[in-house]
Amino acid sequence: FVVLEGSDLLKDEGLAYAKRMQESGVKVEHKTYPGQPHGFYGVEGPTPAYGEAAGDVAAWLKVLAGATHV
C-alpha cells in the first residue's frame, strides 16, 4: 500500500513506484490523501487524515494476510 500525500512534491514519484511494482507483478494499491504534506502519515500523529490512512493500511494488510473480514 503506497500512501501518497496530495501536497507532496514527490507524489508523482510515488505513483511511478506503485506502477512499477504493479508491472512487476506485485500486488499493490495506492491512495492519495488530498491536502496532506510529505510525511503526514509517519510524523503528524492523530489527525483525521492520519486515522484514515492508518485504517486503509490496516485493511490492506488484512487482505494480504488472507483475512476473510476486513
PDB file of N, CA and C in Angstrom:
ATOM      1  N   PHE A   1       0.850  -1.159   0.000  1.00  0.00           N
ATOM      2  CA  PHE A   1       0.000   0.000   0.000  1.00  0.00           C
ATOM      3  C   PHE A   1       0.896   1.223   0.000  1.00  0.00           C
ATOM      4  N   VAL A   2       0.732   2.058  -1.006  1.00  0.00           N
ATOM      5  CA  VAL A   2       1.547   3.260  -1.117  1.00  0.00           C
ATOM      6  C   VAL A   2       0.685   4.455  -0.716  1.00  0.00           C
ATOM      7  N   VAL A   3       1.094   5.126   0.368  1.00  0.00           N
ATOM      8  CA  VAL A   3       0.407   6.320   0.848  1.00  0.00           C
ATOM      9  C   VAL A   3       0.995   7.519   0.114  1.00  0.00           C
ATOM     10  N   LEU A   4       0.121   8.275  -0.563  1.00  0.00           N
ATOM     11  CA  LEU A   4       0.559   9.451  -1.308  1.00  0.00           C
ATOM     12  C   LEU A   4      -0.076  10.698  -0.704  1.00  0.00           C
ATOM     13  N   GLU A   5       0.736  11.708  -0.511  1.00  0.00           N
ATOM     14  CA  GLU A   5       0.259  12.959   0.044  1.00  0.00           C
ATOM     15  C   GLU A   5      -0.096  13.920  -1.085  1.00  0.00           C
ATOM     16  N   GLY A   6      -1.282  14.494  -1.012  1.00  0.00           N
ATOM     17  CA  GLY A   6      -1.757  15.374  -2.074  1.00  0.00           C
ATOM     18  C   GLY A   6      -0.905  16.603  -2.306  1.00  0.00           C
ATOM     19  N   SER A   7      -0.250  17.112  -1.266  1.00  0.00           N
ATOM     20  CA  SER A   7       0.574  18.321  -1.397  1.00  0.00           C
ATOM     21  C   SER A   7       2.061  18.011  -1.461  1.00  0.00           C
ATOM     22  N   ASP A   8       2.399  16.762  -1.723  1.00  0.00           N
ATOM     23  CA  ASP A   8       3.800  16.332  -1.722  1.00  0.00           C
ATOM     24  C   ASP A   8       4.419  16.530  -3.108  1.00  0.00           C
ATOM     25  N   LEU A   9       5.560  17.172  -3.146  1.00  0.00           N
ATOM     26  CA  LEU A   9       6.268  17.347  -4.420  1.00  0.00           C
ATOM     27  C   LEU A   9       6.730  16.009  -4.995  1.00  0.00           C
ATOM     28  N   LEU A  10       6.795  14.963  -4.172  1.00  0.00           N
ATOM     29  CA  LEU A  10       7.242  13.643  -4.626  1.00  0.00           C
ATOM     30  C   LEU A  10       6.079  12.710  -4.978  1.00  0.00           C
ATOM     31  N   LYS A  11       4.864  13.250  -5.056  1.00  0.00           N
ATOM     32  CA  LYS A  11       3.692  12.413  -5.334  1.00  0.00           C
ATOM     33  C   LYS A  11       3.823  11.663  -6.657  1.00  0.00           C
ATOM     34  N   ASP A  12       4.305  12.319  -7.691  1.00  0.00           N
ATOM     35  CA  ASP A  12       4.458  11.653  -8.995  1.00  0.00           C
ATOM     36  C   ASP A  12       5.431  10.478  -8.909  1.00  0.00           C
ATOM     37  N   GLU A  13       6.480  10.628  -8.122  1.00  0.00           N
ATOM     38  CA  GLU A  13       7.435   9.536  -7.943  1.00  0.00           C
ATOM     39  C   GLU A  13       6.778   8.366  -7.220  1.00  0.00           C
ATOM     40  N   GLY A  14       5.922   8.664  -6.254  1.00  0.00           N
ATOM     41  CA  GLY A  14       5.188   7.611  -5.552  1.00  0.00           C
ATOM     42  C   GLY A  14       4.255   6.863  -6.475  1.00  0.00           C
ATOM     43  N   LEU A  15       3.576   7.588  -7.351  1.00  0.00           N
ATOM     44  CA  LEU A  15       2.701   6.952  -8.340  1.00  0.00           C
ATOM     45  C   LEU A  15       3.510   6.071  -9.296  1.00  0.00           C
ATOM     46  N   ALA A  16       4.658   6.567  -9.729  1.00  0.00           N
ATOM     47  CA  ALA A  16       5.517   5.790 -10.622  1.00  0.00           C
ATOM     48  C   ALA A  16       6.012   4.524  -9.927  1.00  0.00           C
ATOM     49  N   TYR A  17       6.340   4.635  -8.643  1.00  0.00           N
ATOM     50  CA  TYR A  17       6.786   3.485  -7.855  1.00  0.00           C
ATOM     51  C   TYR A  17       5.687   2.419  -7.788  1.00  0.00           C
ATOM     52  N   ALA A  18       4.463   2.839  -7.505  1.00  0.00           N
ATOM     53  CA  ALA A  18       3.348   1.895  -7.446  1.00  0.00           C
ATOM     54  C   ALA A  18       3.125   1.241  -8.811  1.00  0.00           C
ATOM     55  N   LYS A  19       3.235   2.020  -9.864  1.00  0.00           N
ATOM     56  CA  LYS A  19       3.048   1.479 -11.215  1.00  0.00           C
ATOM     57  C   LYS A  19       4.123   0.450 -11.552  1.00  0.00           C
ATOM     58  N   ARG A  20       5.378   0.750 -11.197  1.00  0.00           N
ATOM     59  CA  ARG A  20       6.467  -0.208 -11.471  1.00  0.00           C
ATOM     60  C   ARG A  20       6.271  -1.500 -10.692  1.00  0.00           C
ATOM     61  N   MET A  21       5.821  -1.392  -9.459  1.00  0.00           N
ATOM     62  CA  MET A  21       5.564  -2.613  -8.682  1.00  0.00           C
ATOM     63  C   MET A  21       4.466  -3.438  -9.344  1.00  0.00           C
ATOM     64  N   GLN A  22       3.383  -2.768  -9.751  1.00  0.00           N
ATOM     65  CA  GLN A  22       2.276  -3.464 -10.394  1.00  0.00           C
ATOM     66  C   GLN A  22       2.737  -4.143 -11.684  1.00  0.00           C
ATOM     67  N   GLU A  23       3.524  -3.448 -12.479  1.00  0.00           N
ATOM     68  CA  GLU A  23       4.038  -4.011 -13.729  1.00  0.00           C
ATOM     69  C   GLU A  23       4.956  -5.211 -13.479  1.00  0.00           C
ATOM     70  N   SER A  24       5.551  -5.265 -12.289  1.00  0.00           N
ATOM     71  CA  SER A  24       6.437  -6.377 -11.932  1.00  0.00           C
ATOM     72  C   SER A  24       5.677  -7.539 -11.294  1.00  0.00           C
ATOM     73  N   GLY A  25       4.354  -7.405 -11.207  1.00  0.00           N
ATOM     74  CA  GLY A  25       3.541  -8.481 -10.660  1.00  0.00           C
ATOM     75  C   GLY A  25       3.299  -8.409  -9.164  1.00  0.00           C
ATOM     76  N   VAL A  26       3.681  -7.305  -8.553  1.00  0.00           N
ATOM     77  CA  VAL A  26       3.464  -7.123  -7.118  1.00  0.00           C
ATOM     78  C   VAL A  26       2.038  -6.617  -6.897  1.00  0.00           C
ATOM     79  N   LYS A  27       1.339  -7.233  -5.942  1.00  0.00           N
ATOM     80  CA  LYS A  27       0.006  -6.757  -5.603  1.00  0.00           C
ATOM     81  C   LYS A  27       0.175  -5.449  -4.834  1.00  0.00           C
ATOM     82  N   VAL A  28      -0.328  -4.375  -5.407  1.00  0.00           N
ATOM     83  CA  VAL A  28      -0.127  -3.051  -4.808  1.00  0.00           C
ATOM     84  C   VAL A  28      -1.386  -2.207  -4.968  1.00  0.00           C
ATOM     85  N   GLU A  29      -1.595  -1.359  -4.015  1.00  0.00           N
ATOM     86  CA  GLU A  29      -2.669  -0.381  -4.090  1.00  0.00           C
ATOM     87  C   GLU A  29      -2.087   0.945  -3.620  1.00  0.00           C
ATOM     88  N   HIS A  30      -2.625   2.035  -4.141  1.00  0.00           N
ATOM     89  CA  HIS A  30      -2.169   3.348  -3.685  1.00  0.00           C
ATOM     90  C   HIS A  30      -3.378   4.245  -3.483  1.00  0.00           C
ATOM     91  N   LYS A  31      -3.196   5.219  -2.611  1.00  0.00           N
ATOM     92  CA  LYS A  31      -4.264   6.179  -2.356  1.00  0.00           C
ATOM     93  C   LYS A  31      -3.634   7.527  -2.039  1.00  0.00           C
ATOM     94  N   THR A  32      -4.233   8.563  -2.605  1.00  0.00           N
ATOM     95  CA  THR A  32      -3.772   9.923  -2.338  1.00  0.00           C
ATOM     96  C   THR A  32      -4.675  10.549  -1.282  1.00  0.00           C
ATOM     97  N   TYR A  33      -4.046  11.185  -0.308  1.00  0.00           N
ATOM     98  CA  TYR A  33      -4.754  11.881   0.764  1.00  0.00           C
ATOM     99  C   TYR A  33      -4.623  13.379   0.480  1.00  0.00           C
ATOM    100  N   PRO A  34      -5.685  13.979  -0.087  1.00  0.00           N
ATOM    101  CA  PRO A  34      -5.637  15.371  -0.539  1.00  0.00           C
ATOM    102  C   PRO A  34      -5.214  16.349   0.563  1.00  0.00           C
ATOM    103  N   GLY A  35      -4.408  17.319   0.162  1.00  0.00           N
ATOM    104  CA  GLY A  35      -4.017  18.396   1.048  1.00  0.00           C
ATOM    105  C   GLY A  35      -2.982  18.045   2.092  1.00  0.00           C
ATOM    106  N   GLN A  36      -2.523  16.810   2.099  1.00  0.00           N
ATOM    107  CA  GLN A  36      -1.574  16.398   3.129  1.00  0.00           C
ATOM    108  C   GLN A  36      -0.139  16.641   2.667  1.00  0.00           C
ATOM    109  N   PRO A  37       0.724  17.070   3.593  1.00  0.00           N
ATOM    110  CA  PRO A  37       2.125  17.315   3.255  1.00  0.00           C
ATOM    111  C   PRO A  37       2.942  16.024   3.299  1.00  0.00           C
ATOM    112  N   HIS A  38       4.118  16.066   2.735  1.00  0.00           N
ATOM    113  CA  HIS A  38       5.036  14.932   2.766  1.00  0.00           C
ATOM    114  C   HIS A  38       5.260  14.484   4.210  1.00  0.00           C
ATOM    115  N   GLY A  39       5.139  13.199   4.440  1.00  0.00           N
ATOM    116  CA  GLY A  39       5.416  12.643   5.758  1.00  0.00           C
ATOM    117  C   GLY A  39       4.279  12.709   6.754  1.00  0.00           C
ATOM    118  N   PHE A  40       3.088  13.140   6.340  1.00  0.00           N
ATOM    119  CA  PHE A  40       1.995  13.280   7.306  1.00  0.00           C
ATOM    120  C   PHE A  40       1.686  11.960   7.997  1.00  0.00           C
ATOM    121  N   TYR A  41       1.829  10.867   7.285  1.00  0.00           N
ATOM    122  CA  TYR A  41       1.461   9.557   7.850  1.00  0.00           C
ATOM    123  C   TYR A  41       2.481   9.079   8.878  1.00  0.00           C
ATOM    124  N   GLY A  42       3.729   9.436   8.704  1.00  0.00           N
ATOM    125  CA  GLY A  42       4.752   8.979   9.622  1.00  0.00           C
ATOM    126  C   GLY A  42       5.048   9.916  10.767  1.00  0.00           C
ATOM    127  N   VAL A  43       4.644  11.182  10.667  1.00  0.00           N
ATOM    128  CA  VAL A  43       5.062  12.149  11.677  1.00  0.00           C
ATOM    129  C   VAL A  43       3.930  12.956  12.306  1.00  0.00           C
ATOM    130  N   GLU A  44       2.858  13.121  11.620  1.00  0.00           N
ATOM    131  CA  GLU A  44       1.830  14.056  12.065  1.00  0.00           C
ATOM    132  C   GLU A  44       1.128  13.654  13.361  1.00  0.00           C
ATOM    133  N   GLY A  45       0.896  12.398  13.577  1.00  0.00           N
ATOM    134  CA  GLY A  45       0.149  11.994  14.758  1.00  0.00           C
ATOM    135  C   GLY A  45      -1.332  11.902  14.461  1.00  0.00           C
ATOM    136  N   PRO A  46      -2.148  11.868  15.503  1.00  0.00           N
ATOM    137  CA  PRO A  46      -3.579  11.608  15.318  1.00  0.00           C
ATOM    138  C   PRO A  46      -4.359  12.787  14.720  1.00  0.00           C
ATOM    139  N   THR A  47      -4.472  12.792  13.414  1.00  0.00           N
ATOM    140  CA  THR A  47      -5.322  13.741  12.693  1.00  0.00           C
ATOM    141  C   THR A  47      -6.343  12.909  11.929  1.00  0.00           C
ATOM    142  N   PRO A  48      -7.418  13.498  11.434  1.00  0.00           N
ATOM    143  CA  PRO A  48      -8.380  12.714  10.659  1.00  0.00           C
ATOM    144  C   PRO A  48      -7.743  12.005   9.459  1.00  0.00           C
ATOM    145  N   ALA A  49      -6.874  12.691   8.735  1.00  0.00           N
ATOM    146  CA  ALA A  49      -6.223  12.065   7.571  1.00  0.00           C
ATOM    147  C   ALA A  49      -5.305  10.934   8.008  1.00  0.00           C
ATOM    148  N   TYR A  50      -4.600  11.124   9.113  1.00  0.00           N
ATOM    149  CA  TYR A  50      -3.727  10.065   9.640  1.00  0.00           C
ATOM    150  C   TYR A  50      -4.563   8.839  10.002  1.00  0.00           C
ATOM    151  N   GLY A  51      -5.693   9.062  10.674  1.00  0.00           N
ATOM    152  CA  GLY A  51      -6.559   7.950  11.045  1.00  0.00           C
ATOM    153  C   GLY A  51      -7.092   7.211   9.827  1.00  0.00           C
ATOM    154  N   GLU A  52      -7.455   7.959   8.799  1.00  0.00           N
ATOM    155  CA  GLU A  52      -7.948   7.340   7.564  1.00  0.00           C
ATOM    156  C   GLU A  52      -6.849   6.498   6.918  1.00  0.00           C
ATOM    157  N   ALA A  53      -5.657   7.050   6.816  1.00  0.00           N
ATOM    158  CA  ALA A  53      -4.542   6.324   6.203  1.00  0.00           C
ATOM    159  C   ALA A  53      -4.197   5.075   7.011  1.00  0.00           C
ATOM    160  N   ALA A  54      -4.178   5.187   8.331  1.00  0.00           N
ATOM    161  CA  ALA A  54      -3.867   4.032   9.179  1.00  0.00           C
ATOM    162  C   ALA A  54      -4.909   2.929   8.983  1.00  0.00           C
ATOM    163  N   GLY A  55      -6.174   3.312   8.886  1.00  0.00           N
ATOM    164  CA  GLY A  55      -7.231   2.336   8.635  1.00  0.00           C
ATOM    165  C   GLY A  55      -7.092   1.676   7.268  1.00  0.00           C
ATOM    166  N   ASP A  56      -6.739   2.467   6.268  1.00  0.00           N
ATOM    167  CA  ASP A  56      -6.554   1.924   4.918  1.00  0.00           C
ATOM    168  C   ASP A  56      -5.389   0.942   4.874  1.00  0.00           C
ATOM    169  N   VAL A  57      -4.294   1.289   5.521  1.00  0.00           N
ATOM    170  CA  VAL A  57      -3.126   0.399   5.550  1.00  0.00           C
ATOM    171  C   VAL A  57      -3.470  -0.881   6.305  1.00  0.00           C
ATOM    172  N   ALA A  58      -4.156  -0.765   7.431  1.00  0.00           N
ATOM    173  CA  ALA A  58      -4.543  -1.949   8.207  1.00  0.00           C
ATOM    174  C   ALA A  58      -5.445  -2.869   7.390  1.00  0.00           C
ATOM    175  N   ALA A  59      -6.397  -2.299   6.681  1.00  0.00           N
ATOM    176  CA  ALA A  59      -7.292  -3.101   5.843  1.00  0.00           C
ATOM    177  C   ALA A  59      -6.507  -3.816   4.746  1.00  0.00           C
ATOM    178  N   TRP A  60      -5.559  -3.118   4.149  1.00  0.00           N
ATOM    179  CA  TRP A  60      -4.736  -3.708   3.092  1.00  0.00           C
ATOM    180  C   TRP A  60      -3.905  -4.867   3.645  1.00  0.00           C
ATOM    181  N   LEU A  61      -3.358  -4.699   4.831  1.00  0.00           N
ATOM    182  CA  LEU A  61      -2.567  -5.775   5.446  1.00  0.00           C
ATOM    183  C   LEU A  61      -3.429  -7.001   5.726  1.00  0.00           C
ATOM    184  N   LYS A  62      -4.669  -6.786   6.129  1.00  0.00           N
ATOM    185  CA  LYS A  62      -5.571  -7.903   6.359  1.00  0.00           C
ATOM    186  C   LYS A  62      -5.863  -8.643   5.058  1.00  0.00           C
ATOM    187  N   VAL A  63      -6.031  -7.899   3.978  1.00  0.00           N
ATOM    188  CA  VAL A  63      -6.249  -8.522   2.664  1.00  0.00           C
ATOM    189  C   VAL A  63      -5.042  -9.374   2.290  1.00  0.00           C
ATOM    190  N   LEU A  64      -3.849  -8.818   2.465  1.00  0.00           N
ATOM    191  CA  LEU A  64      -2.637  -9.559   2.119  1.00  0.00           C
ATOM    192  C   LEU A  64      -2.475 -10.797   2.978  1.00  0.00           C
ATOM    193  N   ALA A  65      -2.911 -10.720   4.230  1.00  0.00           N
ATOM    194  CA  ALA A  65      -2.786 -11.852   5.150  1.00  0.00           C
ATOM    195  C   ALA A  65      -3.868 -12.911   4.893  1.00  0.00           C
ATOM    196  N   GLY A  66      -4.808 -12.593   4.015  1.00  0.00           N
ATOM    197  CA  GLY A  66      -5.846 -13.553   3.687  1.00  0.00           C
ATOM    198  C   GLY A  66      -7.014 -13.548   4.660  1.00  0.00           C
ATOM    199  N   ALA A  67      -7.168 -12.486   5.408  1.00  0.00           N
ATOM    200  CA  ALA A  67      -8.281 -12.404   6.347  1.00  0.00           C
ATOM    201  C   ALA A  67      -9.598 -12.418   5.579  1.00  0.00           C
ATOM    202  N   THR A  68     -10.599 -13.041   6.163  1.00  0.00           N
ATOM    203  CA  THR A  68     -11.891 -13.111   5.491  1.00  0.00           C
ATOM    204  C   THR A  68     -12.753 -11.902   5.764  1.00  0.00           C
ATOM    205  N   HIS A  69     -12.454 -11.169   6.832  1.00  0.00           N
ATOM    206  CA  HIS A  69     -13.209  -9.955   7.163  1.00  0.00           C
ATOM    207  C   HIS A  69     -12.250  -8.784   7.262  1.00  0.00           C
ATOM    208  N   VAL A  70     -12.572  -7.741   6.537  1.00  0.00           N
ATOM    209  CA  VAL A  70     -11.723  -6.538   6.583  1.00  0.00           C
ATOM    210  C   VAL A  70     -12.445  -5.470   7.350  1.00  0.00           C
TER     211      VAL A  70
END
